[in-house]
Short mmCIF file of C-alpha atoms and ligand atoms in Angstrom, two decimals:
data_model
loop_
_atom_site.label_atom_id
_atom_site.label_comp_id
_atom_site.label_asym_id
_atom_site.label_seq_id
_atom_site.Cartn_x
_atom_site.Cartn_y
_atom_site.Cartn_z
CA UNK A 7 53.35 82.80 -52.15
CA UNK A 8 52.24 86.24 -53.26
CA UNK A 9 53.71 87.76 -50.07
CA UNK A 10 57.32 86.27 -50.22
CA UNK A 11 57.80 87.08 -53.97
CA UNK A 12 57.02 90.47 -52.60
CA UNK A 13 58.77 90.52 -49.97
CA UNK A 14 61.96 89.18 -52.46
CA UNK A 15 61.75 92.84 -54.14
CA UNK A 16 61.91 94.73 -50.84
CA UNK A 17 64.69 93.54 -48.59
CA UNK A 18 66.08 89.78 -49.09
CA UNK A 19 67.62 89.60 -45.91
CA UNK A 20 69.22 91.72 -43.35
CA UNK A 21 71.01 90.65 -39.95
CA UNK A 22 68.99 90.87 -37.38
CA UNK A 23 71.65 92.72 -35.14
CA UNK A 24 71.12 96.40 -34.66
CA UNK A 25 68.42 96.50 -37.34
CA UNK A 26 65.03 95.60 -37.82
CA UNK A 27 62.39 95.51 -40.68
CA UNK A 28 58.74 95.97 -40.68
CA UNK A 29 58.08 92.16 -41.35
CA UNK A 30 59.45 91.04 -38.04
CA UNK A 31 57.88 93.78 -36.29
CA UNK A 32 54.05 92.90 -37.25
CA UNK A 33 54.65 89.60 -36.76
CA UNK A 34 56.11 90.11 -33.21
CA UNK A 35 52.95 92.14 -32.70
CA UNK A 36 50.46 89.31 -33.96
CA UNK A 37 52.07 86.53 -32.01
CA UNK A 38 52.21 88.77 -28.78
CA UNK A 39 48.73 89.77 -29.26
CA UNK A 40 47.70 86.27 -28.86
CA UNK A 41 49.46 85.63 -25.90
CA UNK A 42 48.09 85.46 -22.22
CA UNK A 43 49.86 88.36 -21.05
CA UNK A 44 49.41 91.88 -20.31
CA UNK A 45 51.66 94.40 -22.57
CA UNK A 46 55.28 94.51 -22.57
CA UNK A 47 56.20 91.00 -23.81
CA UNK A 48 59.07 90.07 -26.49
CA UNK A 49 59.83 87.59 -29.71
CA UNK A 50 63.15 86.40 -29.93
CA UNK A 51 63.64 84.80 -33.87
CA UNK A 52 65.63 81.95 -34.55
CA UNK A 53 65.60 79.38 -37.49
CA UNK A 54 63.86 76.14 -36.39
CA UNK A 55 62.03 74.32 -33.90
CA UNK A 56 65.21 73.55 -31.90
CA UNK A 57 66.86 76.49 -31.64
CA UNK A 58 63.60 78.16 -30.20
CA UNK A 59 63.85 75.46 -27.06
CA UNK A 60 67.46 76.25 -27.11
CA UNK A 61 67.00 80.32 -26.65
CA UNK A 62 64.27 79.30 -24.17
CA UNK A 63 66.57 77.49 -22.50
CA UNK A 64 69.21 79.93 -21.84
CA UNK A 65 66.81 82.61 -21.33
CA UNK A 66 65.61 81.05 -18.00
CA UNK A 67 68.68 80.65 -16.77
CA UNK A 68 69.90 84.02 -17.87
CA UNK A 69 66.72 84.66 -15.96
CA UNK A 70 67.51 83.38 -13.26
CA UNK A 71 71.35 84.51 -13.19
CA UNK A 72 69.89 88.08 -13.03
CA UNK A 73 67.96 87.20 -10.28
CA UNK A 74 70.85 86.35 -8.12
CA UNK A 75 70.02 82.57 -8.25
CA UNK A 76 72.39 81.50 -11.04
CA UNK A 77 72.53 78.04 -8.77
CA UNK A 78 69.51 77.31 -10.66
CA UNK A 79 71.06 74.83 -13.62
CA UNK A 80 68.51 72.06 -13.72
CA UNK A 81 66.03 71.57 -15.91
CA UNK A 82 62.88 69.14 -15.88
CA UNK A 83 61.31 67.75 -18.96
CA UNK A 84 58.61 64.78 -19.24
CA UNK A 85 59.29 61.10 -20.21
CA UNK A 86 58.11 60.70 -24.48
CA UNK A 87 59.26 64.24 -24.42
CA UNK A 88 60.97 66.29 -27.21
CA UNK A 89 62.56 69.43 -28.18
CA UNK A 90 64.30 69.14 -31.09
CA UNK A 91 67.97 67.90 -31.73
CA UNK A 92 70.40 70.48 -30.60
CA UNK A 93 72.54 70.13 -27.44
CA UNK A 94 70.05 71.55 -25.09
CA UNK A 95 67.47 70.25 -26.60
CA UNK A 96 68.42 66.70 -26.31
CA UNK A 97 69.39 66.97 -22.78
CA UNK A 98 65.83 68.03 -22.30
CA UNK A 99 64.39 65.31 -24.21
CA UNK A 100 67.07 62.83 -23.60
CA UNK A 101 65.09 60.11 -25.51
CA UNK A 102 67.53 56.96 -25.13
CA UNK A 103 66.37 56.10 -28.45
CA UNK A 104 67.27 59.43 -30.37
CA UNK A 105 70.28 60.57 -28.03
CA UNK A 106 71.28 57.95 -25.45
CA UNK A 107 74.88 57.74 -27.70
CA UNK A 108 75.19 61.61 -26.51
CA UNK A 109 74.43 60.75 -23.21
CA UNK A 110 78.06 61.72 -22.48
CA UNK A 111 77.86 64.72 -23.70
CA UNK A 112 75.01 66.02 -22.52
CA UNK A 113 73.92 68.35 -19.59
CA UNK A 114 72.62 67.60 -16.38
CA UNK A 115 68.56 67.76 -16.78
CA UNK A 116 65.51 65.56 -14.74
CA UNK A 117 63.47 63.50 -16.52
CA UNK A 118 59.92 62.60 -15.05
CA UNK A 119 57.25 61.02 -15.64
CA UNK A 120 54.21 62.81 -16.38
CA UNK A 121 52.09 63.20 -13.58
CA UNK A 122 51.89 65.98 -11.25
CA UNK A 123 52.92 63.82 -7.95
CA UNK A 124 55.99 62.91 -9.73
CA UNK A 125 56.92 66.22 -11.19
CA UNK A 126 55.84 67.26 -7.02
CA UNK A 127 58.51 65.46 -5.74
CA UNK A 128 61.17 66.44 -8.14
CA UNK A 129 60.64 69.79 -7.78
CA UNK A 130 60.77 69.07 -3.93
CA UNK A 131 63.92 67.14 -3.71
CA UNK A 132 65.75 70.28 -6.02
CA UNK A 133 63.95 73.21 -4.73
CA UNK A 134 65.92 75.78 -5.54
CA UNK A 135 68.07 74.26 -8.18
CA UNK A 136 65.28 74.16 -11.42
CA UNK A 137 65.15 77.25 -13.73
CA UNK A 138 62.35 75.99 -15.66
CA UNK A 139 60.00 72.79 -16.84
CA UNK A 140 59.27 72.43 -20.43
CA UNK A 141 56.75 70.73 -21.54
CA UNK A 142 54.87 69.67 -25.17
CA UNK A 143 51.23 70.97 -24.03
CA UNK A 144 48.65 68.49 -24.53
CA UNK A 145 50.22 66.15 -27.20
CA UNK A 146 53.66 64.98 -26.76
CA UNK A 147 54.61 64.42 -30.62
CA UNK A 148 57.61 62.64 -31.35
CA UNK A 149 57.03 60.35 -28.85
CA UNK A 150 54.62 59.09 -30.59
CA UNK A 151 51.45 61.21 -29.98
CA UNK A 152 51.17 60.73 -26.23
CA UNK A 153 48.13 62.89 -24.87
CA UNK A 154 47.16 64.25 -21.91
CA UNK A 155 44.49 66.04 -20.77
CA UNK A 156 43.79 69.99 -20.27
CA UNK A 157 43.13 69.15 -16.80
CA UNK A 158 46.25 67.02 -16.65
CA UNK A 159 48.09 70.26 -17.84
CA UNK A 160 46.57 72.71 -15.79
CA UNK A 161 47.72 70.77 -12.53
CA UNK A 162 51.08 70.40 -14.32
CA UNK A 163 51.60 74.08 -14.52
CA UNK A 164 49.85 74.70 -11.15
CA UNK A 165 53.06 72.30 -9.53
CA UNK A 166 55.70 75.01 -11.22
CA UNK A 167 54.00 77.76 -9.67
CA UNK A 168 53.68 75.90 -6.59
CA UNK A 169 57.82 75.37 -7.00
CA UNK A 170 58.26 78.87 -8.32
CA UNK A 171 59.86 77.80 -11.38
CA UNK A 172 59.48 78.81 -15.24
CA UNK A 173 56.68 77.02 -17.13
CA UNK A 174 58.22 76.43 -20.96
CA UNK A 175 55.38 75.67 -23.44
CA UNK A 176 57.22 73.86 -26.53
CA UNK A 177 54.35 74.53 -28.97
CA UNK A 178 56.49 73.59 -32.03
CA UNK A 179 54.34 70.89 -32.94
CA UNK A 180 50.97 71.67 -31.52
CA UNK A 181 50.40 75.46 -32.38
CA UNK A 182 48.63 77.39 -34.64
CA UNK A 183 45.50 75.44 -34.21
CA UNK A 184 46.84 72.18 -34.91
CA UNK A 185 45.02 71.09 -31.36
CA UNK A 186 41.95 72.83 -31.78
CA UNK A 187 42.92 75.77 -30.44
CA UNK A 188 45.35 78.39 -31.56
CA UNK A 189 47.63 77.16 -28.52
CA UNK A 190 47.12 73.73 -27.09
CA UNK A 191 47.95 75.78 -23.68
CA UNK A 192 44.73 77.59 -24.36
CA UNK A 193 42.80 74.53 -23.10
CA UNK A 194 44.01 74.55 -20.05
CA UNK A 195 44.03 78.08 -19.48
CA UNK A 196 47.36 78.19 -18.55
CA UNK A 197 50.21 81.52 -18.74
CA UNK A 198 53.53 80.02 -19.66
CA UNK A 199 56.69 82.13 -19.08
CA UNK A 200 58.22 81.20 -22.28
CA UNK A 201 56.31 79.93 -25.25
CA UNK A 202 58.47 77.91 -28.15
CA UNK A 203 56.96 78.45 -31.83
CA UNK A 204 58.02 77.21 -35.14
CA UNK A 205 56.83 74.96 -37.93
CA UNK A 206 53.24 76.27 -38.56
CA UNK A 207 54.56 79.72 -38.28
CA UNK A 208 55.10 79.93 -42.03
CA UNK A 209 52.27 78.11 -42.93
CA UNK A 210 55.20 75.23 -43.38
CA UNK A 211 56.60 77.44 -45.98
CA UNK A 212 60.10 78.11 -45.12
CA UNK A 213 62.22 78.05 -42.26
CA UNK A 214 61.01 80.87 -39.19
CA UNK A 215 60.74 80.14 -35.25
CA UNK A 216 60.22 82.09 -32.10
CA UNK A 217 60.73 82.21 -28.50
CA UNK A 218 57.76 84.72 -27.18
CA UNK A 219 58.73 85.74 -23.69
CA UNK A 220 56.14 86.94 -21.29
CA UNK A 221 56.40 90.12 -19.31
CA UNK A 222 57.93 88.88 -16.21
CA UNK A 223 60.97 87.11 -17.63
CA UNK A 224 61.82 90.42 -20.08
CA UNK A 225 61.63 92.49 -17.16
CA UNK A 226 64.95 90.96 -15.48
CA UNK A 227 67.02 91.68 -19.06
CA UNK A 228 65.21 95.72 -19.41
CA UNK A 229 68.27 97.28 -18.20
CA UNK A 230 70.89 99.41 -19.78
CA UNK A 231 73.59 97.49 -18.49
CA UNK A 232 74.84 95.69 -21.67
CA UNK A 233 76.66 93.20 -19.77
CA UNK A 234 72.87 91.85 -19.17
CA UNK A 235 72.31 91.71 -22.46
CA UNK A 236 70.77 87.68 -23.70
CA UNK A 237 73.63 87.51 -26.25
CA UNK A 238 72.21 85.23 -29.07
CA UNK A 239 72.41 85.06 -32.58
CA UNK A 240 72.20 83.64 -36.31
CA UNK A 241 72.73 84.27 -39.44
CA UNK A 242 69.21 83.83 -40.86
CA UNK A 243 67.66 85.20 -37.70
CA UNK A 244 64.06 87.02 -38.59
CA UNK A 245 65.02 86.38 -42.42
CA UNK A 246 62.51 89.05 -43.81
CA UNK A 247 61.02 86.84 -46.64
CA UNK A 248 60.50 84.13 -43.84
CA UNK A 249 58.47 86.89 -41.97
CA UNK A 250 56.72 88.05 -44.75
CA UNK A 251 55.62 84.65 -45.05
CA UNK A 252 54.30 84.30 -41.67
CA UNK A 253 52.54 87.67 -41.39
CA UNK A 254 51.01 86.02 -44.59
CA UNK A 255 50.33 82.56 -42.84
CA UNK A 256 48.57 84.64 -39.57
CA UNK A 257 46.36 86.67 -41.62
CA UNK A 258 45.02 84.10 -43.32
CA UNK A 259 44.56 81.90 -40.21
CA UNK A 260 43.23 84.57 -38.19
CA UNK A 261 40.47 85.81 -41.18
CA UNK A 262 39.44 82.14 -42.18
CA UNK A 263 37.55 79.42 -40.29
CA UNK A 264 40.49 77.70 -39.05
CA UNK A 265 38.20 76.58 -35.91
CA UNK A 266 35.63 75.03 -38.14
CA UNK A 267 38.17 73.18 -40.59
CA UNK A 268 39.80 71.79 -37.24
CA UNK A 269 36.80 70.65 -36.20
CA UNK A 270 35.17 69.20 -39.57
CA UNK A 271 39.02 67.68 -39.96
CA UNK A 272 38.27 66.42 -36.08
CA UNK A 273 35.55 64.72 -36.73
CA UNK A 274 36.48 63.17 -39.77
CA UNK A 275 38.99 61.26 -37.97
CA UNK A 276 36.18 60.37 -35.18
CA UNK A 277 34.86 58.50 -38.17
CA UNK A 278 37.20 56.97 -40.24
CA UNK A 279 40.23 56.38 -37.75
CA UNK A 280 38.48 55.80 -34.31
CA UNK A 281 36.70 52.67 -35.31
CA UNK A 282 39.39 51.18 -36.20
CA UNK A 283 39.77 51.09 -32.64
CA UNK A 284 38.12 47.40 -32.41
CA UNK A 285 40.82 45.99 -34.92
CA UNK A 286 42.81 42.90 -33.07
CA UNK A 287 46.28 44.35 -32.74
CA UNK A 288 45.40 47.71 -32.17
CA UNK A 289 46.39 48.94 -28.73
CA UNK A 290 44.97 53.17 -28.72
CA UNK A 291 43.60 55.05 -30.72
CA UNK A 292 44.25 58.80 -30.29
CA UNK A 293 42.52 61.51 -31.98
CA UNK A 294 42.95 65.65 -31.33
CA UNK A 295 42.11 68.65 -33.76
CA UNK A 296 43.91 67.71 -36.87
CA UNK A 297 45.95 64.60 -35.24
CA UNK A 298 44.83 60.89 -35.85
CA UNK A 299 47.31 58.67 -34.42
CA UNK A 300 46.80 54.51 -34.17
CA UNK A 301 49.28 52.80 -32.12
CA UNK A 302 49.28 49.15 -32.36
CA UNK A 303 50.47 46.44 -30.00
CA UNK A 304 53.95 46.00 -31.15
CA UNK A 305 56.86 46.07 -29.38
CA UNK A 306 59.89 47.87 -30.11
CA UNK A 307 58.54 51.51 -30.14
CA UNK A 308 59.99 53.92 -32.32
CA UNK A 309 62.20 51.35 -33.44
CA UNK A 310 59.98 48.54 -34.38
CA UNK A 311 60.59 47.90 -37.73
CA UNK A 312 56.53 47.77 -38.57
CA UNK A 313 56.92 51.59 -39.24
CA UNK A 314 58.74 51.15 -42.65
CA UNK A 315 56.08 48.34 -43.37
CA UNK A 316 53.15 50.57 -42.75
CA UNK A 317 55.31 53.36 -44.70
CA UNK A 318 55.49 51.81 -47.79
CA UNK A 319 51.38 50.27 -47.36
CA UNK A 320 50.77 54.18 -47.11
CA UNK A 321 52.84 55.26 -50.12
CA UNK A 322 51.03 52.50 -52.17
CA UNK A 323 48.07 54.09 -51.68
CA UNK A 324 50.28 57.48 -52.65
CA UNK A 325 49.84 59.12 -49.20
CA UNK A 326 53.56 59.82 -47.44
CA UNK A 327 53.22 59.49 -43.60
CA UNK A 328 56.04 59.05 -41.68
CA UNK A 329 55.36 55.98 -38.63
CA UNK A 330 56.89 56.99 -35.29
CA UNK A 331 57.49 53.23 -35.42
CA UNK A 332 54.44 51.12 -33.97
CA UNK A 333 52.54 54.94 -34.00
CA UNK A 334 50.73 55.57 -37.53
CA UNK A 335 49.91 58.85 -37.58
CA UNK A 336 48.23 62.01 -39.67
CA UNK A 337 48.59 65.48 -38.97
CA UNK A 338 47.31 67.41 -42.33
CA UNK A 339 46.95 71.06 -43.01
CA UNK A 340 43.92 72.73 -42.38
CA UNK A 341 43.10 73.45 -45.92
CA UNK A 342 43.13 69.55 -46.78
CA UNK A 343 39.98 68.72 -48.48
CA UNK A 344 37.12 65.81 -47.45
CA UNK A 345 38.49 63.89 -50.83
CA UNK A 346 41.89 64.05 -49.05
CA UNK A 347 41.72 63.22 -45.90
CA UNK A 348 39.10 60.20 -47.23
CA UNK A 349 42.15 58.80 -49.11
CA UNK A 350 44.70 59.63 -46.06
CA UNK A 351 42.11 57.03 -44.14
CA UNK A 352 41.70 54.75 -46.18
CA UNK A 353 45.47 54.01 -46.75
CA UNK A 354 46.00 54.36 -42.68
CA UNK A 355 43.62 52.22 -42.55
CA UNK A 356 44.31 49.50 -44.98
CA UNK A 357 48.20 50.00 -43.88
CA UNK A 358 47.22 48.80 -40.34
CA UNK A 359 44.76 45.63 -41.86
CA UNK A 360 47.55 44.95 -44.05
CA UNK A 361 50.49 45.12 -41.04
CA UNK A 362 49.08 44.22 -37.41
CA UNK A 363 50.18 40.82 -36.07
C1 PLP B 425 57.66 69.70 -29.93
C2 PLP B 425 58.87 69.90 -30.79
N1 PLP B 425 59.83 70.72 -30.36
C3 PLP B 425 60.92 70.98 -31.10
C4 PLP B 425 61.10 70.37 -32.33
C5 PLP B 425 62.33 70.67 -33.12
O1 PLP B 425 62.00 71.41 -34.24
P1 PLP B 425 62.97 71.48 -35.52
O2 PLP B 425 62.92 70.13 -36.16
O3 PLP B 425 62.40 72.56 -36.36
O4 PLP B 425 64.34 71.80 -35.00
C6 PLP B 425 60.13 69.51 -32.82
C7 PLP B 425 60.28 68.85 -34.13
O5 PLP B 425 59.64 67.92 -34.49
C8 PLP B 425 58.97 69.27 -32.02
O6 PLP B 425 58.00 68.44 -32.44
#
């Protein structure tokens, strides 16, 4: 808070076309210092979690285009994937639940299921047509927590180097330390091409996202040919206060004991939420770094109209979660205290006595 009011005296925003501000610059620097790569790396800023997939997205192929392959239109993403709600987003996604109305209107894109033999063959039957794969590491959020393993991910990304295809980490959801650590990618010891940030960038705070672009991929666009140039642009790009705010947010992450609060926070949830585990009516339990998520036998998925039951069980006990339908789940900030996230359990828990069939 003390760093945006400050940053409110200095410069309240600027357009981030043909100038820059010392804000966006440290922050570029922070976030590219904790990326796999050597030097030479880039942050593009956008506004929100969607329109980071979206710059990723046209990136690759602008990628590619430069490369002489601009036959390269496809794009793969994973079933219980997504990306956000924008046009390329959705295609990537293409959740029938969220967007099978747009299904008309949206581009060509393959959706597979997540497994390395199936992501094999797809990559097989279109060699030569996929600019990139982009994938939610290690917890697939929106669709309702799905997990997979590091070693699950590692083969994943091992297939698109195999292919020779750009590796998009979507780490809206899962980064800064939200899976234990600071990347979820980090697990699985993975180099993505392109890396999507938003929501935790700020701390939560206001509205800031980021496509970080490795090495490789900024090398095709380093020219002084301005027709090369990745045209893309808005209003509140790098807004300076929004910066400010996550140069805040990074310092404080990066000096505290964000490990250790994941963990205590992870292991609070081994033993309040996993037990719950031998409840009739409770299909999975799945638990990583600051995520608790109880799915219960229900049909109807994201629709199933238990969600606004165990909603309202929740606010009762004055917590506000947000169901992804028959998926309960709890993702709380790493500063939430023991006397929290005992009442956070308590109400998931008596929500789920109170709703299972
Ligand atoms: C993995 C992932 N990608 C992208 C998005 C879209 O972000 P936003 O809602 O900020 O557009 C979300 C939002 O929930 C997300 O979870």
């Amino acid at each position: 808070m003390q760093a945006i009011r400050d940053a409110t005296h200095r410069l309240d925003h600027v357009l981030f076309a043909g100038a820059t501000h010392p804000h966006a610059g440290k922050l570029a620097e922070h976030l590219l210092r904790a990326m796999p790569w050597p030097a030479g790396g880039r942050v593009f800023y956008s506004d929100n979690g969607s329109t980071a997939v979206e710059v990723a997205l046209k990136m690759a192929f602008q990628f590619w285009c430069h490369r002489n392959e601009s036959h390269r239109t496809l794009f793969v993403g994973f079933e219980n994937g997504y990306h956000g709600d924008t046009f390329g987003a959705m295609s990537v996604g293409r959740d029938p639940v969220f967007f099978g109305r747009f299904e008309p209107l949206l581009f060509r894109t393959l959706r597979v299921h997540l497994s390395t033999e199936a992501l094999d063959v797809v990559l097989t039957r279109h060699r030569g047509d996929v600019a990139a794969v982009v994938l939610e590491p290690l917890v697939q959020g929106a669709g309702g927590m799905q997990m997979h393993s590091p070693d699950e991910l590692r083969a994943i990304f091992e297939v698109t180097r195999k292919h020779r295809v750009l590796f998009v980490a979507d780490e809206v959801m899962t980064g800064f330390g939200r899976t234990g650590s600071l990347w979820a990618f980090n697990q699985a010891g993975i180099v993505p091409n392109l890396v999507c940030l938003a929501k935790g960038i700020t701390g939560g705070v206001l509205p800031l996202a980021a496509t970080l672009v490795s090495p490789d991929v900024v090398g095709a666009f380093d020219t002084p040919d301005r027709s090369r140039t990745f045209f893309h642009g808005h209003s509140f790009t790098a807004n300076p206060i929004a910066c400010a705010a996550a140069v805040a947010n990074w310092e404080l992450l990066r000096s505290g004991r964000w490990q250790a609060d994941v963990a205590r926070i992870e292991r609070f949830w081994e033993s309040s939420v996993r037990p719950l585990d031998a409840l009739p009516g409770v299909k999975d339990i799945r638990i990583r770094g600051l995520i608790a998520a109880i799915e219960l036998d229900i049909p109807g998925g994201y629709l199933a109209a238990i969600g606004a039951a165990l909603r309202r069980e929740c606010l009762d006990r004055g917590v506000l979660l947000r169901p992804l339908g028959n998926v309960l789940y709890a993702l709380p900030p790493l500063c939430t205290s023991d006397e929290s996230l005992a009442v956070i359990a308590d109400a998931m828990s008596h929500a789920v006595r109170s709703c299972r069939m």
